[in-house]
Short mmCIF file of C-alpha atoms in Angstrom, two decimals:
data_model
loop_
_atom_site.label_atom_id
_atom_site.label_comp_id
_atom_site.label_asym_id
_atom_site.label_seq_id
_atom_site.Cartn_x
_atom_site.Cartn_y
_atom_site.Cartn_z
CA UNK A 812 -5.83 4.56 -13.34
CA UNK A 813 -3.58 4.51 -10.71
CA UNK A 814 -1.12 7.77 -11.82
CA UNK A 815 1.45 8.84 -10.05
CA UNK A 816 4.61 10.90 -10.57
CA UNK A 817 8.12 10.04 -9.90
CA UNK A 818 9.84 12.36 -7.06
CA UNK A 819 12.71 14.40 -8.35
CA UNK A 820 15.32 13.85 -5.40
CA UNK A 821 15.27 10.20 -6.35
CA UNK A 822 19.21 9.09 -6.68
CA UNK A 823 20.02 7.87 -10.72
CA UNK A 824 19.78 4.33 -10.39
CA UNK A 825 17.22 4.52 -8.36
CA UNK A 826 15.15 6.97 -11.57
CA UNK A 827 16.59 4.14 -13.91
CA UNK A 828 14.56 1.57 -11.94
CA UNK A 829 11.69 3.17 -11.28
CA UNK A 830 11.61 4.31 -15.15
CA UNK A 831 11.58 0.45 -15.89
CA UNK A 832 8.93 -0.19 -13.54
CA UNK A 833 6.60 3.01 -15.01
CA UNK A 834 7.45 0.85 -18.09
CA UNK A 835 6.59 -2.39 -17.49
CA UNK A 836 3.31 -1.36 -15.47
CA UNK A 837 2.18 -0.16 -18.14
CA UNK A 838 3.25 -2.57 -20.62
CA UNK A 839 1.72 -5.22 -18.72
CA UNK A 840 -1.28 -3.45 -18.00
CA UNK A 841 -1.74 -3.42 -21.98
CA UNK A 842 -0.87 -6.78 -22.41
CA UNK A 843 -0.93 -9.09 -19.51
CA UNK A 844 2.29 -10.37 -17.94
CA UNK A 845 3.05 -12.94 -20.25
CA UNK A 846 2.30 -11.23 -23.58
CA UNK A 847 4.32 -8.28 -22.02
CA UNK A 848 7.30 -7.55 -24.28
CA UNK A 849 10.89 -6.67 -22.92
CA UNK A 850 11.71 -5.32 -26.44
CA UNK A 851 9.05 -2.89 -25.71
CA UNK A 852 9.76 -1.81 -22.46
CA UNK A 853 13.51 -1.08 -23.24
CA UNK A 854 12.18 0.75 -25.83
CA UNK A 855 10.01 2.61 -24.16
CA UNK A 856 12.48 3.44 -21.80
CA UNK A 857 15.42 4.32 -23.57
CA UNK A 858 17.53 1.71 -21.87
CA UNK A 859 19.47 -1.06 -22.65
CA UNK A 860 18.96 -4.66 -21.16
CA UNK A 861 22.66 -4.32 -19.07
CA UNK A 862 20.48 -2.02 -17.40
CA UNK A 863 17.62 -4.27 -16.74
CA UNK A 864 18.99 -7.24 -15.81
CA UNK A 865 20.88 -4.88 -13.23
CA UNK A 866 18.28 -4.47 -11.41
CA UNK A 867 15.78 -7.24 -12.27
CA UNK A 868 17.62 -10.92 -13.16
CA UNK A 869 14.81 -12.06 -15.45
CA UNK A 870 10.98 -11.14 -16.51
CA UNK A 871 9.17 -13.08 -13.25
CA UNK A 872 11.54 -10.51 -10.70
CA UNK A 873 10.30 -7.58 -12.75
CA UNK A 874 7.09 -8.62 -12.70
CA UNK A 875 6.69 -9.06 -9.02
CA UNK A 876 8.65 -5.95 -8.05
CA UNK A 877 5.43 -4.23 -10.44
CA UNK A 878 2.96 -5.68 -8.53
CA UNK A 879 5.43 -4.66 -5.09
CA UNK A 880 6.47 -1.19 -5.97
CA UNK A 881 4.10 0.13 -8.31
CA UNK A 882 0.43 -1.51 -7.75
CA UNK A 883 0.26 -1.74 -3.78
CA UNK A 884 1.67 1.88 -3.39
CA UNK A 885 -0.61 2.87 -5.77
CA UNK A 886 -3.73 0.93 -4.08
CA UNK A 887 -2.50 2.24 -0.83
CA UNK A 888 -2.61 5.86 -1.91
CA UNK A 889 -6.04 5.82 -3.44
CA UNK A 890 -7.91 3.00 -1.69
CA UNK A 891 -6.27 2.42 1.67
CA UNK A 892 -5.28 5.86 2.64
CA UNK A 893 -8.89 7.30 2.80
CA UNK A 894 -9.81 4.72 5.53
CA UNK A 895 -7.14 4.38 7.23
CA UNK A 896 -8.06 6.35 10.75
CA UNK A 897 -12.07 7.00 9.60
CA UNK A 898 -14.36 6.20 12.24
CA UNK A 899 -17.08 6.46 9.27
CA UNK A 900 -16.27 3.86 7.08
CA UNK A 901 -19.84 3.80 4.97
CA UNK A 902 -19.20 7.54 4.29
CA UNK A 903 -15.98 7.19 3.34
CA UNK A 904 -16.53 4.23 1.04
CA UNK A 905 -19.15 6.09 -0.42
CA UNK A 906 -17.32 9.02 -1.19
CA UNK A 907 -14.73 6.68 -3.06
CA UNK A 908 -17.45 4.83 -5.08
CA UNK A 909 -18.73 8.30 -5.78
CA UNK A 910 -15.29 9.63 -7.10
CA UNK A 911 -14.56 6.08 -9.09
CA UNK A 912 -17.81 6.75 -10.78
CA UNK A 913 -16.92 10.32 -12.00
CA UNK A 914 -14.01 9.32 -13.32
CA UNK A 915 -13.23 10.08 -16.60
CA UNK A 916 -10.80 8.00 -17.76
CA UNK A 917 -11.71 5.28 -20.47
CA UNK A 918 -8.32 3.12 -19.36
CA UNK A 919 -10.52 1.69 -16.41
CA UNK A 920 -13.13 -0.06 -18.49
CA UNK A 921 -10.55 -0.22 -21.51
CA UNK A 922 -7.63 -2.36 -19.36
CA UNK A 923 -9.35 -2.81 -16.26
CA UNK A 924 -8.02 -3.05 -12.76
CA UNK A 925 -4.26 -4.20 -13.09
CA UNK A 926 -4.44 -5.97 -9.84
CA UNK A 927 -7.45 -7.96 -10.71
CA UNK A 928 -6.00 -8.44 -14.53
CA UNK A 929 -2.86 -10.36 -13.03
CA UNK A 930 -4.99 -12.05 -10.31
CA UNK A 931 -6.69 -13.62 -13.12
CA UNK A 932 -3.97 -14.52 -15.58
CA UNK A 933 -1.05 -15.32 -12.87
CA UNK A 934 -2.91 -17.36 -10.01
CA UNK A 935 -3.31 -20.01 -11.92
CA UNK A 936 -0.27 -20.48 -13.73
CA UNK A 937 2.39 -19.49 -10.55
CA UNK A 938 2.24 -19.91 -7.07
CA UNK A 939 4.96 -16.96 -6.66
CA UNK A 940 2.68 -14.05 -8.14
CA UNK A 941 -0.21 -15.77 -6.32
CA UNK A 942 1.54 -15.29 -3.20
CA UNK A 943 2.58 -11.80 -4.33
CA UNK A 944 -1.12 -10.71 -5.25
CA UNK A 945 -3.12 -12.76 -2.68
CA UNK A 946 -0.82 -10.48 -0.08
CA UNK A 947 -2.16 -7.06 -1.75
CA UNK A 948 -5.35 -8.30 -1.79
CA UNK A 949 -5.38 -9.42 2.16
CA UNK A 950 -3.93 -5.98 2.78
CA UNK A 951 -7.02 -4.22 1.08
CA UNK A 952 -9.77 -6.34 2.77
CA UNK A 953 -7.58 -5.90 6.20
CA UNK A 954 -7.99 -2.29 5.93
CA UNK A 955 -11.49 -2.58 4.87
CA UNK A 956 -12.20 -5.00 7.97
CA UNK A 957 -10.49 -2.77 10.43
CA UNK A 958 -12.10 0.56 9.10
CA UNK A 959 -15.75 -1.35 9.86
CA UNK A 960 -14.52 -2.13 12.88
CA UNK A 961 -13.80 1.33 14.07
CA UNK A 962 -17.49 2.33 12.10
CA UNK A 963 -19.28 -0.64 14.60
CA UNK A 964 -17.43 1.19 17.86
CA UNK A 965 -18.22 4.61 16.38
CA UNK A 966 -22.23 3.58 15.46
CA UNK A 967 -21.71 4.48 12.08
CA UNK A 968 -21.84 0.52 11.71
CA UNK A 969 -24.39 -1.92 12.66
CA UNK A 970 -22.89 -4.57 15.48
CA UNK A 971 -24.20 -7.51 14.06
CA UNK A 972 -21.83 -6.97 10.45
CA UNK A 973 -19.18 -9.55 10.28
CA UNK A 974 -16.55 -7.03 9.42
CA UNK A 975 -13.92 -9.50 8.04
CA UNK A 976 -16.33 -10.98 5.87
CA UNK A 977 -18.12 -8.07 4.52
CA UNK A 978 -14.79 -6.24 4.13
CA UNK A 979 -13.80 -9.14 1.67
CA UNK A 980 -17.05 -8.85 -0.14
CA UNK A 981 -16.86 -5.60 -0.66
CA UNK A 982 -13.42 -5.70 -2.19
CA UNK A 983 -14.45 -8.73 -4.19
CA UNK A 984 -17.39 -6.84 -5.26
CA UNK A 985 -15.59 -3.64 -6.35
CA UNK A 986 -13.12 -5.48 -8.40
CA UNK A 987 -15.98 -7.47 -9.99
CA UNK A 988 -17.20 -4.59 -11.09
CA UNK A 989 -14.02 -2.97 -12.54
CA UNK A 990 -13.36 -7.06 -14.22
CA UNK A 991 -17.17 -7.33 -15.72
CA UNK A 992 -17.16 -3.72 -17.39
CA UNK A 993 -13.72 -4.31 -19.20
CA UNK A 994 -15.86 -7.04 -20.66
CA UNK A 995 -18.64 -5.38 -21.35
CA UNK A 996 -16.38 -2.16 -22.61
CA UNK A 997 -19.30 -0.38 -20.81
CA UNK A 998 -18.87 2.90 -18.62
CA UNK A 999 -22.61 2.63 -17.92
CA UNK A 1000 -22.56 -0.58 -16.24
CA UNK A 1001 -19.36 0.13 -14.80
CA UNK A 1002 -21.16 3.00 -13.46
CA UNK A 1003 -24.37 0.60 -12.39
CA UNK A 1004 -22.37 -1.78 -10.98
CA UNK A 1005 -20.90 0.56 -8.18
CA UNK A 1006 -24.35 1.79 -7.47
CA UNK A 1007 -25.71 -1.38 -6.22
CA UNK A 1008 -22.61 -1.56 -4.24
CA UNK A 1009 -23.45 1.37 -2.97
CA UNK A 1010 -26.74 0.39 -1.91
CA UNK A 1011 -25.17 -2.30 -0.21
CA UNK A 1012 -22.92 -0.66 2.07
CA UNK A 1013 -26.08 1.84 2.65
CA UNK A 1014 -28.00 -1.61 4.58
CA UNK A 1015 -24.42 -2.10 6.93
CA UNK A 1016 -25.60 1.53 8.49
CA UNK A 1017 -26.64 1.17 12.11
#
């Protein structure tokens, strides 16, 4: 979940950064951002801690510059992107929930969604990475909102849908889905899950 590569005309200490954020993504993605281990990281990485604390003074700044420079990237690429000029929103939500459900990759049910993983464990506990999440999370149901918007002017959408609303239920919902299957370990209701969400969006069609 949420791959990507690193480009190769990236300057050195600009790699060197980036390699410590593939790092710790992953790190805390295994482990949550508290259990997360710098030992591991830097050892994953080849690097010492000089060239950490270079670029990130202490744990919290790497953490946050994960959730800025690796997750919403990522989230923009494979959930924003798609609906960002669509004038058929339903359609190309469905085509997403479609894809999410092919997927092959046990990681998603295994780990989860790492947004929704540090939602849950940070929000409570620090009002920075609240901030820093609740802002990626805005961002998705914005583009949500404004792609039903475009689907209500289009006809694809039904004028009565409250598209701010519905757009933040339907985010809710998807990561609900992603957060209840990494607790059930279950592909099959992770599979379920987005079904009925599909249904869902089918009753917003005009």
């Amino acid at each position: 979940m949420y791959d990507s590569g690193m480009t190769t005309s990236t300057k050195a200490p600009d790699l060197t950064r980036q390699k410590l954020l593939e790092a710790a993504f992953g790190e805390i993605h295994r482990n949550g951002f508290q259990a997360a281990s710098i030992t591991q990281i830097l050892c994953d990485t080849g690097l010492t801690k000089g060239a950490l604390y270079h670029h990130f003074p202490d744990k919290k700044a790497l953490g946050l510059a994960v959730v800025d420079e690796v997750i919403r990237p990522r989230l923009a690429a494979l959930m924003f992107a798609p609906l960002a000029d669509t004038r058929q929103p339903l359609a190309a939500m469905q085509a997403l929930l479609a894809g999410k459900a092919a997927e092959d990759d046990p990681m998603v049910v295994t780990l989860g969604c790492p947004l929704n993983n540090l939602m849950q464990e940070m929000s409570p506990v620090d009002e920075g990475f609240r901030l820093q999440l609740n802002g990626v999370f805005e961002d998705w149901v914005g583009v949500v909102a404004a792609a039903l918007e475009r689907g209500k002017t289009a006809g694809e959408v039904r004028r009565d849908v409250e598209a701010e609303a519905t757009a933040f239920f339907i985010v809710s919902a998807l990561e609900g889905c992603v957060g209840m299957s990494k607790n059930t370990q279950s592909v099959t209701a992770y599979r379920s899950c987005l079904a009925q969400l599909g249904r869902f969006l089918d009753t917003l069609k005009r």
